[in-house]
Amino acid sequence: MQFAIFAARKTPWDIIGENFTLLAAALLAFASVVVVLFLVAGRATVRAQEWLKYLVFLVPALLLLLVGLIYPTIRTIIFSFMDAKSENFVGLDNYVWAFTIPEILVVLRNTAVWVFLVPFFSTAIGLSIAYMTDHMKRPNIIKSLIFMPMAISFVGAGVIWRFMYYFEPNEKRADIGLLSAIVKSFGGTPPNWLLESPGNTYLLIAVMVWIQTGFAMVVLSAAMKNVPDEIVEAAMLDGATPIKRLVRVTIPMIRATLVVVLTTIIIGTLKVFDIVRTMTGGNFQTNVIANEMYSQAFRQMNYGTGSALAIILFVAMIPVIIYNIRQLRLERTER
Amino acid sequence: MTASAASVRAKGRAKNIFSSPIASAAAWIIAVVWTVPTFGLLVSSIRPEKDINSSGWWTFFSDPNISFENYQKVLFEGTTTNPPLFQFFFNSLAVTLPAVIFPITLAVFAAYALAWFDFRGRDALFFGIFALQVVPLQLTLVPLLQLFAKGLQIGDVTIIPDLGITGTYIPIWIAHTIFALPLAIFLLHNFISQIPKELIEAARVDGAGPFTLFSKIVLPLSVPAIASFLIFQFLWVWNDLLVGLTFGAGSKEVAPMTVRIAEMVGTRGSGWEVLTAGAFISMAVPLIVFFALQRYFVRGLLAGSVKG
């Protein structure tokens, strides 16, 4: 009680002051540990350094990965076979739940739609822009503008696009959402964008495409720079049109990079959570696995179903991981 | 010399034949379409509340009416239960600094070890870490939160005690550090392993131990790679919602700006005067970093994904 009274008197500056004291202490402590370790280890005998080097350089990161990623993954797998409070084993119940409840089936279906459409459109648009600007004299402004959404948080993007999609229910009032205004200027009647399924899912997907296109463009455009001009010129002399050149010459030559871009965007899309949460809260049939996982685990407080959804998400990613490791292996042997 | 001159000439010639006005125009149109939403938000944020809610932002240009009241309101007006946004701005800073410095330091260390120490199972370890990149955050949330709240016991044996750090920044920092490590180690390893072997050998012959080698040769040479990843990690942490939301334990005293903005969307979904200004404040720092350091950012991105 006393604490509550005290807390109520704290001004924002008090809180900031306390927080920054902790911040300074943490940074200072971290820096001193590193410096002391280096001073001590650097003076140790050559033989001692042989094992000290593992302790200082490798062990901290490995320990964190073990405690922070590997252990939780195993725990989550176990949780997914247990009830809401992780007290009793329930076998496959949580998975049966995920694949039979109509609501969750919608979630799974939406996630699948996201995973197909976002990588496809981001990469296709990114590839087109990269190709169109490949030999342009000053492509930098164009590229910066398209790349810019990468710097914006998903939450920020959610606000930006909620504003774009804003629907004015009162017909007498002027539209403040650009999309509604455009539809009206063509004489149409705008729908209530974010409320009407299945259109709303596509509108959310457009936001993710808006963000990821810049990434695809930058990476693909760098890969295109590595395509020798001579080859492209030869194709031109043979009379290939720009489109044919893209399909027959450029795309095959940047195939490896294309795959990397696609897989990176697939993984990012599977994890998407913020956009759905800020724009519709997962309502109106727009929910996806990552957001439903959060709701199950932290709103319903059901760790069983939440964990099962997390595992489903992970299993969906496994093919991508295996493929990536294979690529990396191949590349390493080539080197 | 002549060969390179010829190739420069060929490049110049190629430029002329390739550039088509239609392609340029199309690229420009896409660029404009891509920018309009953000631009609309910015314009709206500097209009008076009455204007935002009664007319579209595009009418601003025929009837310009500028006001910074929205910023004043969202930044400084608040109560103890609903603190003003500037407090969250500082929270974001306090979350971001360590969450950038810790993982990069640990990752440079580990990348150096994986690149230049000879031990059995080194490659397998590297591939393992690489694979960890795709473990979704969601998979680790519940166990990791329990770990922070209750420590770790196996039977009666306490392996990690309850540290009483829930509701402070510490869980957020640690969580960000953990999630950043796989990608950071991978990117920095790509770079550090390409330091010329002769350089390392020469230093070893001169009697440099693993620690001197790191501070005298590896670290100075890795500065560009570290800078690239720094920007990457900064943007990722500053823009993150999920980690701040879950590991901040709902405390407004530590929640970053993204959490606050998401909450504002939930409670006042159409209070556009505060939403537009608030969103723009949260975007300002990353946008400045992005435009100022775009080159390094792109370099980091490419190190991670361009093959061949």
XYZ file of C-alpha atoms in Angstrom, chain A residues 32-155:
124
model
C 34.117 -3.900 -16.830
C 33.603 -7.656 -16.989
C 34.861 -7.720 -20.570
C 37.859 -5.506 -19.814
C 38.835 -7.429 -16.669
C 38.527 -10.763 -18.488
C 40.794 -9.533 -21.236
C 43.353 -8.116 -18.805
C 43.475 -11.272 -16.713
C 43.375 -13.739 -19.585
C 45.849 -11.743 -21.640
C 48.443 -12.146 -18.873
C 47.848 -15.823 -18.306
C 50.421 -18.363 -19.457
C 50.296 -19.598 -23.030
C 48.986 -22.962 -21.903
C 46.233 -21.417 -19.771
C 45.204 -19.209 -22.665
C 44.585 -22.315 -24.744
C 41.527 -23.174 -22.676
C 40.745 -19.671 -21.389
C 40.080 -18.568 -24.941
C 37.140 -20.954 -25.247
C 35.774 -19.830 -21.910
C 35.879 -16.149 -22.807
C 35.011 -16.143 -26.495
C 32.755 -19.099 -27.094
C 31.108 -20.246 -23.870
C 29.016 -17.122 -23.062
C 27.246 -17.141 -26.426
C 26.756 -20.913 -26.355
C 25.345 -20.824 -22.844
C 22.848 -18.131 -23.803
C 21.778 -20.075 -26.881
C 21.416 -23.224 -24.824
C 19.356 -21.600 -22.059
C 17.528 -19.128 -24.260
C 16.723 -21.083 -27.420
C 17.361 -24.805 -27.103
C 15.983 -25.371 -23.626
C 12.788 -23.327 -24.291
C 12.227 -25.169 -27.557
C 12.316 -28.521 -25.771
C 10.061 -27.201 -23.008
C 7.556 -25.880 -25.539
C 7.452 -29.249 -27.281
C 6.633 -30.859 -23.917
C 4.058 -28.144 -23.047
C 2.286 -28.762 -26.319
C 1.356 -32.236 -25.079
C 0.081 -30.956 -21.730
C -3.028 -29.138 -20.514
C -3.562 -25.385 -20.078
C -1.577 -25.168 -16.845
C 1.081 -27.673 -17.889
C 0.056 -30.089 -15.131
C -1.185 -33.216 -16.918
C -0.279 -34.851 -20.164
C -3.112 -34.806 -22.651
C -1.492 -36.569 -25.601
C -2.322 -35.062 -28.947
C -5.384 -33.150 -27.729
C -3.917 -29.715 -28.426
C -3.017 -30.674 -31.977
C -6.397 -32.263 -32.563
C -7.906 -29.026 -31.247
C -5.803 -26.969 -33.672
C -6.856 -28.997 -36.690
C -10.551 -29.377 -35.893
C -11.850 -26.144 -34.327
C -13.240 -24.036 -37.210
C -11.802 -20.810 -35.773
C -8.290 -22.221 -35.754
C -8.731 -23.700 -39.209
C -9.379 -20.152 -40.412
C -6.149 -19.112 -38.700
C -4.211 -21.889 -40.423
C -5.770 -21.082 -43.779
C -4.967 -17.375 -43.433
C -1.374 -18.159 -42.527
C -1.073 -20.302 -45.652
C -2.463 -17.461 -47.788
C 0.075 -15.065 -46.238
C 2.964 -17.446 -46.818
C 2.124 -17.791 -50.513
C 1.175 -14.239 -51.365
C 3.665 -12.118 -49.418
C 6.856 -13.752 -50.768
C 5.399 -13.939 -54.263
C 4.350 -10.312 -54.576
C 7.265 -8.815 -52.641
C 9.753 -10.693 -54.764
C 7.943 -10.073 -58.042
C 7.625 -6.333 -57.460
C 11.115 -6.085 -55.982
C 12.533 -7.960 -58.956
C 10.724 -5.710 -61.431
C 11.989 -2.543 -59.797
C 15.513 -3.915 -59.544
C 15.376 -4.758 -63.247
C 13.846 -1.458 -64.290
C 16.410 0.564 -62.368
C 19.362 -1.709 -63.142
C 20.844 0.558 -65.767
C 19.234 3.770 -64.738
C 21.513 6.741 -64.199
C 20.272 7.829 -60.778
C 18.227 5.059 -59.225
C 19.064 6.035 -55.652
C 16.028 8.161 -54.839
C 13.620 5.586 -56.237
C 15.335 2.786 -54.355
C 15.476 4.715 -51.090
C 11.767 5.474 -51.243
C 10.810 1.873 -51.878
C 13.278 0.632 -49.292
C 12.112 3.087 -46.614
C 9.283 0.962 -45.140
C 11.985 -1.473 -43.975
C 12.950 1.113 -41.347
C 9.393 1.497 -40.086
C 8.120 -0.743 -37.312
C 5.231 -3.083 -38.051
C 3.264 -1.147 -35.458
